[in-house]
């Protein structure tokens, strides 16, 4: 997303990935929208573009939209990314929160949850290739063979995005290999509560909560000691983009002094979060370096 108004270019994408890898970040992710209030470069395309500069970083979609894109088309493109990166892809999926994406492809927004359940099963069937086809109300993989298959067999891990509702956590427990929460839609306290509820759901379906991974995505950040600058980021960029109250975003996101941002990350560590996907608001290369120099040492690296 062009948060600072500048369009992404090939060179800028490559520099970003190379800088992140060189700075010691462990993963690189891309989000997904077809239409949005700000210019949005296609996520899977952007991720594929930078593969040669990602080193050993894990790659992730946080999240991709299998209902909007269609499970067959998404399975095809993500299989290619996993194959070309040597099996480093984590597939985060969700229904998406924008009715505009659904209107653009002619799918009723109210069907998103039922379709997502089926789409996840269709993705797995398409990547596996040697199991029974999936047949549902909306999707069927009968008679379809999508080769080449992903490098990871029987397919990349699928993490389900959920803001922490009972229905969403149930879906994560039933269908997911991991859970993706959203930074601007939760707090450390809410995350800890949802994680306990997820553990109950996992046990109910015979799965081990201790081995179930999680991550928090969409953690927008801008490290600065200047209050006027941090206020501008929240007021002029993040609040109108995310359609959230300014005070809520000040509390939840990493915008401000390094020490305050480190305290927020420590709170999430204490709540059981194992990975956080950071999203620089502006000056992305400078902010990656600032984070590693000023914030990471305060949270143990």
Short mmCIF file of C-alpha atoms in Angstrom, two decimals, residues 116-285:
data_model
loop_
_atom_site.label_atom_id
_atom_site.label_comp_id
_atom_site.label_asym_id
_atom_site.label_seq_id
_atom_site.Cartn_x
_atom_site.Cartn_y
_atom_site.Cartn_z
CA UNK A 116 -13.82 -19.20 3.19
CA UNK A 117 -14.39 -22.52 4.96
CA UNK A 118 -14.72 -24.24 1.61
CA UNK A 119 -11.90 -22.29 -0.04
CA UNK A 120 -9.36 -23.42 2.55
CA UNK A 121 -10.31 -27.06 1.94
CA UNK A 122 -10.13 -26.51 -1.82
CA UNK A 123 -6.63 -25.02 -1.53
CA UNK A 124 -5.40 -28.05 0.37
CA UNK A 125 -6.95 -30.49 -2.11
CA UNK A 126 -5.43 -28.66 -5.08
CA UNK A 127 -1.94 -28.57 -3.54
CA UNK A 128 -1.99 -32.18 -2.40
CA UNK A 129 -3.02 -33.62 -5.73
CA UNK A 130 -3.08 -37.24 -4.57
CA UNK A 131 -6.02 -37.15 -2.17
CA UNK A 132 -9.75 -37.08 -2.76
CA UNK A 133 -11.12 -33.96 -4.46
CA UNK A 134 -13.04 -31.40 -2.46
CA UNK A 135 -16.70 -30.96 -3.31
CA UNK A 136 -18.70 -28.23 -1.63
CA UNK A 137 -21.61 -25.91 -2.16
CA UNK A 138 -19.49 -23.20 -3.77
CA UNK A 139 -16.29 -24.92 -4.95
CA UNK A 140 -15.19 -28.24 -6.37
CA UNK A 141 -11.72 -29.50 -7.26
CA UNK A 142 -13.00 -32.63 -9.00
CA UNK A 143 -11.09 -33.24 -12.23
CA UNK A 144 -8.56 -30.46 -11.53
CA UNK A 145 -4.80 -31.02 -11.45
CA UNK A 146 -2.65 -27.97 -10.80
CA UNK A 147 0.96 -28.84 -11.54
CA UNK A 148 3.64 -28.06 -10.62
CA UNK A 149 2.79 -28.62 -6.99
CA UNK A 150 4.25 -26.51 -4.18
CA UNK A 151 7.68 -27.41 -2.80
CA UNK A 152 6.13 -28.16 0.59
CA UNK A 153 4.16 -31.37 0.59
CA UNK A 154 1.26 -31.81 0.81
CA UNK A 155 1.19 -28.00 0.65
CA UNK A 156 2.24 -24.84 2.48
CA UNK A 157 0.92 -24.33 6.02
CA UNK A 158 -2.34 -22.40 6.07
CA UNK A 159 -2.81 -19.86 8.86
CA UNK A 160 -6.29 -18.45 9.38
CA UNK A 161 -6.85 -14.78 10.09
CA UNK A 162 -9.23 -13.99 12.94
CA UNK A 163 -9.77 -10.93 15.13
CA UNK A 164 -10.66 -13.21 18.03
CA UNK A 165 -14.39 -13.94 17.76
CA UNK A 166 -15.67 -17.30 18.94
CA UNK A 167 -16.65 -18.27 15.40
CA UNK A 168 -13.30 -17.13 14.01
CA UNK A 169 -11.26 -19.00 16.61
CA UNK A 170 -13.33 -22.10 15.96
CA UNK A 171 -12.45 -21.81 12.29
CA UNK A 172 -8.75 -21.44 13.15
CA UNK A 173 -8.90 -24.59 15.31
CA UNK A 174 -10.75 -26.64 12.68
CA UNK A 175 -8.98 -25.55 9.52
CA UNK A 176 -5.74 -23.77 10.35
CA UNK A 177 -2.10 -24.63 10.86
CA UNK A 178 -1.68 -21.33 12.70
CA UNK A 179 -3.50 -18.16 13.78
CA UNK A 180 -3.06 -14.63 12.48
CA UNK A 181 -4.38 -11.76 14.59
CA UNK A 182 -4.59 -8.11 13.50
CA UNK A 183 -2.66 -5.51 15.50
CA UNK A 184 -5.06 -2.65 15.02
CA UNK A 185 -8.00 -4.85 15.95
CA UNK A 186 -6.67 -6.19 19.25
CA UNK A 187 -4.65 -5.42 22.38
CA UNK A 188 -2.25 -7.61 24.40
CA UNK A 189 -5.03 -8.29 26.89
CA UNK A 190 -7.57 -9.19 24.19
CA UNK A 191 -4.97 -11.31 22.39
CA UNK A 192 -4.20 -13.26 25.57
CA UNK A 193 -7.91 -13.90 26.16
CA UNK A 194 -8.43 -15.03 22.57
CA UNK A 195 -5.38 -17.27 22.77
CA UNK A 196 -6.83 -19.02 25.83
CA UNK A 197 -10.12 -19.51 24.00
CA UNK A 198 -8.27 -20.86 20.99
CA UNK A 199 -6.46 -23.35 23.22
CA UNK A 200 -9.83 -24.63 24.42
CA UNK A 201 -11.06 -24.98 20.84
CA UNK A 202 -7.88 -26.80 19.81
CA UNK A 203 -8.16 -29.29 22.66
CA UNK A 204 -11.80 -29.89 21.75
CA UNK A 205 -10.77 -31.08 18.28
CA UNK A 206 -7.82 -33.11 19.57
CA UNK A 207 -5.02 -30.67 18.75
CA UNK A 208 -2.12 -29.52 20.92
CA UNK A 209 -2.29 -25.78 21.74
CA UNK A 210 1.37 -25.68 22.80
CA UNK A 211 2.56 -26.52 19.31
CA UNK A 212 0.13 -24.24 17.49
CA UNK A 213 1.84 -21.11 16.08
CA UNK A 214 0.48 -17.59 15.99
CA UNK A 215 1.42 -14.16 14.68
CA UNK A 216 0.12 -10.62 14.78
CA UNK A 217 -0.07 -8.91 11.41
CA UNK A 218 -0.72 -5.30 10.30
CA UNK A 219 1.42 -3.82 13.08
CA UNK A 220 2.01 -0.42 11.53
CA UNK A 221 5.02 1.36 12.99
CA UNK A 222 7.00 4.56 12.88
CA UNK A 223 9.75 5.10 15.44
CA UNK A 224 10.27 8.75 16.37
CA UNK A 225 11.04 10.78 19.48
CA UNK A 226 9.11 13.74 18.04
CA UNK A 227 5.54 13.79 19.27
CA UNK A 228 4.41 16.11 16.49
CA UNK A 229 5.62 13.58 13.91
CA UNK A 230 3.95 10.62 15.60
CA UNK A 231 0.71 12.60 15.92
CA UNK A 232 0.82 13.41 12.21
CA UNK A 233 1.31 9.74 11.32
CA UNK A 234 -1.75 8.73 13.30
CA UNK A 235 -3.97 11.68 12.40
CA UNK A 236 -3.16 12.15 8.71
CA UNK A 237 -2.16 8.67 7.56
CA UNK A 238 -3.29 5.79 9.74
CA UNK A 239 -6.65 6.92 11.10
CA UNK A 240 -8.18 7.83 7.71
CA UNK A 241 -6.61 4.77 6.04
CA UNK A 242 -7.75 2.22 8.61
CA UNK A 243 -11.00 4.00 9.55
CA UNK A 244 -10.20 3.69 13.25
CA UNK A 245 -10.23 6.35 16.01
CA UNK A 246 -6.94 8.12 16.54
CA UNK A 247 -6.75 7.34 20.26
CA UNK A 248 -7.29 3.64 19.60
CA UNK A 249 -4.46 3.54 17.07
CA UNK A 250 -2.10 5.48 19.36
CA UNK A 251 -2.64 2.84 21.99
CA UNK A 252 -2.34 -0.19 19.75
CA UNK A 253 0.30 0.56 17.10
CA UNK A 254 4.04 1.18 17.32
CA UNK A 255 4.09 4.89 16.57
CA UNK A 256 6.28 7.02 18.82
CA UNK A 257 9.44 6.69 20.94
CA UNK A 258 11.45 3.48 20.79
CA UNK A 259 11.04 2.70 24.48
CA UNK A 260 7.25 2.96 24.33
CA UNK A 261 7.14 0.73 21.24
CA UNK A 262 9.36 -1.85 22.97
CA UNK A 263 6.98 -1.89 25.95
CA UNK A 264 4.06 -2.69 23.65
CA UNK A 265 5.99 -5.54 22.05
CA UNK A 266 6.96 -6.91 25.47
CA UNK A 267 3.28 -6.91 26.41
CA UNK A 268 2.53 -9.05 23.37
CA UNK A 269 5.41 -11.36 24.18
CA UNK A 270 3.95 -11.82 27.67
CA UNK A 271 0.52 -12.47 26.10
CA UNK A 272 1.96 -15.38 24.08
CA UNK A 273 2.54 -13.81 20.66
CA UNK A 274 5.38 -15.54 18.84
CA UNK A 275 5.81 -13.34 15.74
CA UNK A 276 4.77 -9.82 14.78
CA UNK A 277 4.67 -8.59 11.19
CA UNK A 278 5.75 -4.94 11.17
CA UNK A 279 4.53 -2.45 8.57
CA UNK A 280 6.48 0.83 8.27
CA UNK A 281 4.27 3.84 7.60
CA UNK A 282 6.85 5.99 5.79
CA UNK A 283 10.61 5.97 5.08
CA UNK A 284 10.53 2.18 5.06
CA UNK A 285 14.28 1.57 4.70
#
